[in-house]
XYZ file of C-alpha atoms in Angstrom:
549
model
C 90.499 132.557 111.192
C 93.058 131.730 108.529
C 92.891 133.635 105.266
C 93.282 132.118 101.794
C 96.917 133.195 101.881
C 97.650 131.155 105.023
C 98.436 127.435 105.465
C 96.441 126.381 108.554
C 96.915 122.603 108.271
C 95.482 120.258 110.909
C 94.280 121.961 114.116
C 96.274 121.518 117.296
C 94.596 119.445 119.996
C 95.877 121.887 122.639
C 95.533 125.463 121.364
C 93.209 126.994 118.798
C 95.843 128.932 116.834
C 95.603 132.625 115.869
C 95.311 133.786 112.253
C 94.762 137.592 112.369
C 93.492 139.063 109.111
C 96.098 140.944 107.045
C 96.477 144.516 108.201
C 95.050 143.899 111.679
C 98.181 142.655 113.477
C 101.668 144.046 112.843
C 103.427 140.928 114.180
C 101.369 138.612 111.988
C 101.987 140.878 108.991
C 105.767 140.730 109.564
C 105.600 136.932 109.748
C 103.567 136.810 106.519
C 106.188 138.996 104.852
C 108.930 136.514 105.793
C 106.871 133.464 104.851
C 105.908 134.777 101.448
C 103.292 132.801 99.505
C 102.789 130.296 102.335
C 101.351 132.916 104.657
C 100.963 131.981 108.309
C 101.774 128.372 109.114
C 100.344 126.233 111.949
C 103.549 126.988 113.878
C 103.024 130.737 113.481
C 99.387 130.418 114.572
C 100.407 128.761 117.826
C 103.156 131.319 118.447
C 100.692 134.180 117.983
C 99.044 133.234 121.273
C 102.144 135.008 122.677
C 102.589 137.954 120.261
C 105.804 139.346 121.764
C 107.444 135.949 121.456
C 106.062 135.440 117.959
C 107.729 138.659 116.819
C 111.052 137.775 118.418
C 110.831 134.249 117.044
C 110.271 135.616 113.552
C 113.420 137.732 113.778
C 115.495 134.937 115.356
C 114.522 132.239 112.875
C 114.849 134.625 109.955
C 118.442 135.298 111.043
C 119.227 131.620 111.521
C 117.761 130.601 108.168
C 118.942 133.416 105.915
C 121.331 135.656 107.847
C 124.218 133.280 108.447
C 127.105 131.846 106.448
C 127.079 128.168 107.380
C 126.863 125.890 104.335
C 123.199 125.134 103.720
C 123.670 121.363 103.816
C 125.309 121.569 107.268
C 122.618 123.878 108.623
C 119.793 121.636 107.395
C 121.562 118.483 108.598
C 121.617 119.893 112.131
C 117.985 121.023 111.989
C 116.799 117.656 110.675
C 118.810 115.750 113.276
C 117.132 117.777 116.019
C 113.746 116.958 114.492
C 114.590 113.243 114.532
C 115.987 113.265 118.079
C 113.130 115.294 119.545
C 110.382 113.518 117.586
C 109.284 116.744 115.911
C 107.593 115.443 112.757
C 106.477 118.918 111.610
C 110.080 120.167 111.702
C 111.288 117.190 109.620
C 108.519 117.571 107.050
C 109.268 121.265 106.544
C 113.044 120.854 106.309
C 113.562 117.606 104.393
C 112.753 119.303 101.094
C 115.052 122.200 102.022
C 117.806 119.726 102.908
C 117.457 118.003 99.543
C 117.577 121.379 97.794
C 120.849 122.051 99.667
C 122.271 118.778 98.320
C 121.566 116.178 101.006
C 121.061 112.718 99.494
C 118.621 110.000 100.523
C 121.431 108.021 102.145
C 122.601 111.066 104.106
C 119.037 111.835 105.196
C 118.727 108.210 106.323
C 121.807 108.648 108.547
C 120.302 111.815 109.997
C 116.937 110.154 110.641
C 118.458 107.000 112.191
C 118.862 107.934 115.858
C 119.633 104.370 117.021
C 122.845 103.466 115.168
C 125.926 104.880 116.956
C 127.815 107.728 115.344
C 129.916 108.315 113.400
C 128.626 106.847 110.143
C 131.150 105.102 107.955
C 133.556 107.358 106.018
C 132.375 108.470 102.603
C 128.683 108.857 103.399
C 128.952 112.308 104.986
C 131.646 114.896 104.444
C 134.029 115.394 107.388
C 132.260 118.690 108.178
C 128.822 117.090 108.004
C 129.967 114.254 110.253
C 131.315 116.524 113.005
C 128.182 118.693 112.731
C 126.038 115.621 113.321
C 128.109 114.604 116.350
C 127.951 118.182 117.682
C 124.163 118.288 117.295
C 123.779 115.047 119.234
C 126.053 116.224 122.020
C 124.088 119.435 122.569
C 120.671 117.799 122.146
C 121.059 114.434 123.915
C 121.426 115.114 127.655
C 123.820 118.003 126.850
C 126.914 115.785 127.000
C 129.026 118.417 125.227
C 132.812 118.669 125.699
C 135.288 121.440 124.922
C 137.296 118.908 122.898
C 134.321 118.370 120.582
C 133.912 122.115 120.090
C 137.602 122.397 119.194
C 137.258 119.576 116.665
C 134.277 121.304 115.061
C 136.235 124.556 114.728
C 139.204 122.666 113.265
C 136.992 121.071 110.620
C 135.591 124.483 109.742
C 139.162 125.695 109.207
C 139.924 122.646 107.050
C 136.907 123.595 104.967
C 138.494 126.951 104.149
C 137.538 129.261 107.006
C 140.104 131.527 108.658
C 140.507 131.392 112.431
C 138.142 134.337 112.885
C 135.642 132.955 110.361
C 135.732 129.542 112.050
C 134.792 131.141 115.364
C 131.925 133.040 113.719
C 130.636 129.895 111.999
C 130.960 127.912 115.215
C 128.838 130.437 117.089
C 126.299 130.342 114.260
C 126.190 126.528 114.388
C 125.732 126.636 118.159
C 122.812 129.035 117.760
C 121.222 126.937 115.018
C 121.261 123.895 117.278
C 120.058 125.820 120.328
C 117.396 127.683 118.363
C 115.949 124.656 116.598
C 115.950 122.658 119.816
C 113.666 125.417 121.102
C 111.552 125.155 117.934
C 111.197 121.381 118.128
C 110.137 121.470 121.759
C 107.522 124.137 121.069
C 106.225 122.141 118.097
C 105.747 119.057 120.254
C 104.422 120.846 123.355
C 101.716 122.748 121.437
C 100.864 119.951 118.975
C 101.581 122.019 115.871
C 99.625 120.662 112.895
C 98.339 117.835 115.124
C 101.623 115.928 114.703
C 102.666 115.377 118.322
C 103.051 111.642 118.876
C 103.303 110.939 115.144
C 106.377 109.180 113.775
C 109.015 111.384 112.213
C 108.986 110.488 108.494
C 111.817 108.622 106.813
C 113.354 110.032 103.615
C 111.957 107.187 101.496
C 109.185 104.618 101.582
C 109.728 102.501 104.685
C 107.473 99.477 105.122
C 107.707 97.504 108.358
C 105.960 94.131 108.650
C 105.790 91.144 110.950
C 105.141 88.524 108.294
C 103.634 85.166 109.135
C 105.500 82.438 107.259
C 105.218 78.633 107.396
C 107.576 77.303 110.055
C 108.358 73.932 108.497
C 106.141 72.774 105.641
C 103.681 74.896 103.613
C 100.747 73.544 105.617
C 102.480 73.829 108.993
C 102.026 76.390 111.755
C 103.532 79.822 111.238
C 105.937 82.180 112.929
C 106.588 85.884 112.332
C 109.571 87.416 110.557
C 110.263 91.084 111.257
C 110.907 92.694 107.898
C 111.751 96.217 106.788
C 111.555 97.257 103.131
C 113.230 100.518 102.055
C 111.963 101.610 98.656
C 113.160 104.550 96.581
C 111.793 103.780 93.133
C 109.844 100.927 91.465
C 112.551 100.786 88.792
C 115.397 100.382 91.288
C 116.799 96.891 91.901
C 116.481 95.123 95.245
C 118.995 93.711 97.718
C 117.989 91.373 100.570
C 120.077 91.129 103.765
C 120.266 88.226 106.240
C 121.858 88.733 109.676
C 124.258 86.552 111.634
C 123.528 84.453 114.699
C 123.187 86.620 117.839
C 122.331 89.800 115.916
C 119.325 91.272 114.120
C 118.645 93.433 111.061
C 120.290 96.451 112.714
C 123.755 94.951 112.255
C 123.551 96.228 108.641
C 122.823 99.806 109.692
C 126.246 101.238 108.828
C 126.095 100.052 105.196
C 122.442 100.881 104.450
C 123.130 104.546 103.470
C 125.781 103.466 100.951
C 123.432 101.129 99.118
C 120.616 103.696 99.185
C 122.883 106.247 97.501
C 124.521 103.659 95.264
C 128.037 104.733 96.103
C 130.201 106.953 98.268
C 129.494 110.675 98.389
C 133.028 111.697 99.394
C 136.480 110.223 98.818
C 139.071 109.642 101.535
C 140.287 113.244 101.157
C 136.772 114.612 101.671
C 136.261 115.570 98.017
C 132.664 115.469 96.735
C 132.365 112.581 94.239
C 128.582 112.472 93.930
C 128.876 113.229 90.217
C 130.395 109.768 89.678
C 128.286 106.958 88.262
C 125.919 105.667 90.930
C 123.705 102.618 91.297
C 121.218 103.001 94.153
C 119.196 100.053 95.459
C 115.990 99.300 97.291
C 116.595 97.149 100.362
C 114.881 94.418 102.357
C 116.241 93.744 105.842
C 114.927 91.065 108.160
C 115.801 89.422 111.450
C 116.094 85.658 111.143
C 113.782 83.441 113.177
C 114.431 83.683 116.902
C 116.369 86.940 116.525
C 115.357 90.543 117.102
C 111.571 90.587 117.212
C 111.160 87.685 114.779
C 109.412 84.695 116.276
C 110.817 81.253 116.935
C 108.354 78.535 115.923
C 107.059 75.962 118.363
C 109.141 72.805 118.494
C 108.093 70.289 115.852
C 106.378 67.132 117.055
C 109.179 65.024 115.601
C 111.782 64.878 118.386
C 114.600 64.609 115.843
C 113.553 67.817 114.097
C 114.884 71.270 114.968
C 113.285 74.677 115.302
C 115.978 76.142 113.088
C 118.030 74.657 110.275
C 119.991 76.423 107.571
C 117.540 75.254 104.840
C 114.641 76.542 106.966
C 116.295 79.963 107.191
C 116.563 79.913 103.399
C 112.916 78.908 103.225
C 112.007 81.912 105.376
C 113.710 84.219 102.843
C 111.796 82.560 100.018
C 108.496 83.046 101.841
C 109.337 86.701 102.506
C 109.975 87.305 98.823
C 106.712 85.643 97.782
C 104.566 87.190 100.517
C 101.810 89.242 98.814
C 102.470 92.523 100.630
C 106.213 92.318 99.977
C 105.661 91.376 96.323
C 103.317 94.351 95.964
C 106.177 96.565 97.171
C 108.782 94.917 94.932
C 106.798 94.450 91.723
C 105.557 97.620 90.101
C 103.256 95.426 88.008
C 101.447 94.232 91.146
C 101.285 90.746 92.582
C 101.546 88.030 89.970
C 103.191 84.657 90.278
C 104.162 84.893 86.600
C 105.761 88.316 86.855
C 108.053 88.011 89.880
C 110.910 90.443 89.506
C 114.195 88.737 90.511
C 116.127 90.178 93.430
C 119.516 91.558 92.412
C 121.276 89.853 95.327
C 120.764 87.968 98.578
C 123.485 89.098 101.005
C 124.104 87.192 104.226
C 126.817 86.859 106.836
C 127.718 83.956 109.152
C 124.411 82.115 109.786
C 122.821 84.469 107.248
C 125.628 83.667 104.801
C 124.886 79.959 105.118
C 121.205 80.737 104.533
C 122.167 82.671 101.395
C 124.139 79.658 100.126
C 121.157 77.413 100.862
C 118.986 79.827 98.902
C 121.429 79.528 96.010
C 121.038 75.743 96.102
C 117.249 75.953 95.797
C 117.059 79.119 93.683
C 114.276 79.090 91.125
C 115.107 82.373 89.476
C 114.232 84.577 92.449
C 117.711 86.115 92.640
C 120.440 87.002 90.174
C 123.225 86.636 92.705
C 124.241 85.600 96.200
C 126.882 87.103 98.494
C 127.920 84.814 101.352
C 130.181 86.404 103.965
C 132.252 84.789 106.721
C 130.481 81.452 106.565
C 130.837 77.913 105.185
C 128.821 75.402 103.183
C 128.904 72.826 105.971
C 129.774 72.646 109.649
C 133.583 72.770 110.035
C 135.168 70.051 112.126
C 134.963 70.742 115.853
C 132.322 73.441 115.545
C 129.490 71.292 116.875
C 131.316 70.887 120.177
C 132.198 74.583 120.227
C 128.548 75.582 119.835
C 127.512 73.151 122.574
C 130.079 74.745 124.895
C 128.660 78.214 124.193
C 125.185 76.975 125.053
C 126.576 75.591 128.321
C 128.083 79.012 129.099
C 124.695 80.679 128.666
C 123.058 78.198 131.039
C 125.693 78.548 133.734
C 128.049 75.796 132.522
C 125.270 73.257 132.534
C 123.173 71.712 129.800
C 119.681 72.959 129.035
C 118.186 70.269 131.278
C 120.546 70.762 134.271
C 121.052 74.506 134.013
C 120.479 77.455 136.314
C 117.256 78.182 134.464
C 115.892 80.412 131.725
C 115.916 83.568 133.846
C 119.611 83.118 134.563
C 120.319 82.403 130.898
C 118.502 85.545 129.764
C 119.783 87.953 132.416
C 123.297 86.640 133.082
C 124.217 83.970 130.561
C 123.638 86.008 127.394
C 125.691 88.856 128.836
C 128.530 86.396 129.528
C 128.228 85.080 125.983
C 128.328 88.628 124.625
C 131.513 89.378 126.586
C 133.368 86.481 124.950
C 131.723 86.553 121.521
C 132.275 90.150 120.437
C 136.056 90.070 121.125
C 136.229 86.801 119.187
C 134.355 88.350 116.269
C 136.637 91.397 116.269
C 140.113 90.242 117.388
C 143.240 92.308 117.812
C 143.860 94.227 114.584
C 140.200 94.892 113.882
C 139.463 98.644 113.847
C 136.135 98.256 115.674
C 135.298 101.458 117.557
C 134.230 101.431 121.190
C 130.780 102.773 120.197
C 130.192 99.926 117.753
C 131.584 97.378 120.206
C 129.074 98.480 122.852
C 126.245 98.423 120.302
C 127.088 94.885 119.188
C 127.500 93.616 122.751
C 124.086 94.974 123.609
C 122.588 93.323 120.531
C 124.122 89.944 121.389
C 123.108 90.078 125.061
C 119.489 90.866 124.140
C 119.133 87.961 121.716
C 116.402 85.527 122.705
C 117.977 82.564 124.510
C 115.946 79.944 122.656
C 116.628 81.715 119.377
C 120.358 81.478 120.070
C 120.176 77.813 121.076
C 118.175 76.911 117.966
C 120.636 78.778 115.742
C 123.631 77.181 117.460
C 122.148 73.728 116.846
C 121.620 74.609 113.185
C 125.198 75.822 112.730
C 126.508 72.831 114.663
C 125.239 70.328 112.108
C 124.555 71.306 108.495
C 125.776 70.305 105.037
C 124.741 72.194 101.908
C 127.072 70.278 99.601
C 125.614 66.792 99.873
C 122.088 67.696 100.981
C 118.876 67.373 98.976
C 119.698 70.565 97.034
C 123.455 70.310 96.353
C 125.075 73.707 96.338
C 127.313 72.878 93.386
C 124.242 72.412 91.187
C 122.988 75.927 91.889
C 121.620 77.868 88.941
C 122.386 81.280 90.450
C 124.159 83.419 87.868
C 126.703 85.095 90.160
C 128.219 84.210 93.556
C 130.594 86.233 95.729
C 132.285 84.662 98.741
C 133.748 87.220 101.149
C 135.616 87.024 104.455
C 137.427 89.236 106.900
C 141.100 88.240 106.942
C 141.130 87.993 110.766
C 138.040 85.791 111.054
C 138.940 82.562 112.811
C 142.622 83.417 112.485
C 142.226 83.306 108.692
C 140.605 79.862 108.640
C 137.208 81.148 107.536
C 138.724 82.781 104.462
C 140.726 79.660 103.694
C 137.557 77.602 103.853
C 135.739 79.919 101.456
C 138.670 79.866 99.026
C 138.508 76.083 99.039
C 134.743 76.202 98.514
C 135.238 78.403 95.466
C 137.838 76.054 93.995
C 135.671 72.979 94.482
C 132.574 74.728 93.159
C 134.389 75.907 90.005
C 135.877 72.432 89.457
C 132.502 70.759 89.868
C 130.949 73.139 87.375
C 133.726 72.477 84.868
C 133.282 68.702 85.075
C 129.554 69.129 84.455
C 130.050 71.534 81.567
C 128.497 74.431 83.474
C 130.165 77.804 83.992
C 130.519 78.715 87.658
C 130.857 82.512 87.980
C 132.151 82.439 91.567
C 134.534 84.978 93.045
C 136.267 85.298 96.392
C 137.430 88.497 98.056
C 138.922 89.275 101.439
C 138.698 92.356 103.647
C 142.159 92.822 105.111
C 142.276 93.551 108.830
C 138.594 92.801 109.311
C 136.967 90.316 111.674
C 133.842 88.180 111.506
C 131.489 91.010 110.500
C 133.313 93.266 108.001
C 130.155 95.319 107.475
C 130.495 96.415 111.112
C 134.215 96.950 111.713
C 135.147 98.091 108.163
C 131.863 98.975 106.434
C 133.586 101.259 103.937
C 135.839 98.441 102.693
C 132.904 96.020 102.640
C 130.847 98.449 100.558
C 133.739 99.154 98.233
C 134.165 95.445 97.423
C 130.475 94.525 97.308
C 129.426 97.647 95.412
C 132.076 97.096 92.760
C 131.080 93.442 92.353
C 127.333 94.168 92.156
C 127.887 96.806 89.474
C 129.376 94.143 87.176
C 126.014 92.705 86.106
């Protein structure tokens, strides 16, 4: 039975746990001495079913935690990554607070916890030593795909951090033992259900709310469809950003830039110097997959044959419904849910199809956002694009139309893969620094997009006009607008189109006596999705612009 000095927690569903009284078990007493005020933990209680191992474990983990010379942030980064990879919630819970005490930020902890987005993270989020430590941990933990070359790179980074050759070897051995040892710990935690946490989700380093929100598909009284939404909240006082994905992707396309906006800036400069003392502006974030993408639903076809399942204004409407949905408003507004007290979003940020949706939101804005950032998009369908989208649909269906195609199974299993193989190289042409890991990730995302979701989005992009529609863009009341493009997108034509849009928008505002605070910026050497191939440059430009108001 546990004493008052112990921390028994929730019982394991597999073993009873041993809590010998003080003075009755030398191994337990040694563990209590190392634990201090906490006494025996649920992990210790399970280990004490095998006393010889419990004693050896106590010595081993004591050495790994307090007997080495690795920087504390690197040690805790590796331990937490193992917890995330091996689904060891107890290990994460115990070490997140230690990691923060060693200097790890929320954005860095988010990178560590995110086991889906390919490594490495974008430069500036982790230090070079932290980044190689993360890669090393994955290589030894995931299917043991370790290489000598990776070990040499880790040692080289240790030397760059100030270690001598001999010290680098010592630190490398220590790092190897930390990863090996805590892999053992995590597996024991899961196998013996320590604290009853086996099968429980590993926590995230902030409030993470995931919803499938039912929103009206067409009109307020119409049928509904679901929008997969993720809200990342750090503080009620922190401002909010909302992100809208492109056609053929989902919310995960933003994964490389999320840590930057959580931390409100870069943590390290290009030389690896710590710049966390600089002025920072962290944000809360809302990410969603647009209708027909990711796990968001595509509504049933409207009864009107001339109507579409997706239009750019409808995508904007979906964003509006997300932001007024009671559960989301309860997360956003610290005052609770009140139609009279809606806190405006700091910015709606969209790219491609999502960028067009952001512009449409600007045209209908009723004070719900202070600003809009529209990336690699246009305000109306460029000439020739309708035919281009129709051709891509034909490719998916085996070079036939929807009605005379090779069928839905072919489109889903073969056609979307063929579309992915031609789309991703077009998005990231020669000159784009897209890594092979990110290329594979994006190809997989495109190929797994719902066929009908793609077709509906292609039809929307093939015929829209936000300039002369019912809510003319040039009459928008949004306070700030940023238009952004990768210089390589469409051979430069996308950027040219956005420059022209800015000029016309500013001129229209001047003739109507209204200021038009619109800016344009370009990411040199970037393709259609700058937040994927050059996320650090994207964040630099967007972060600087957002900090101006």
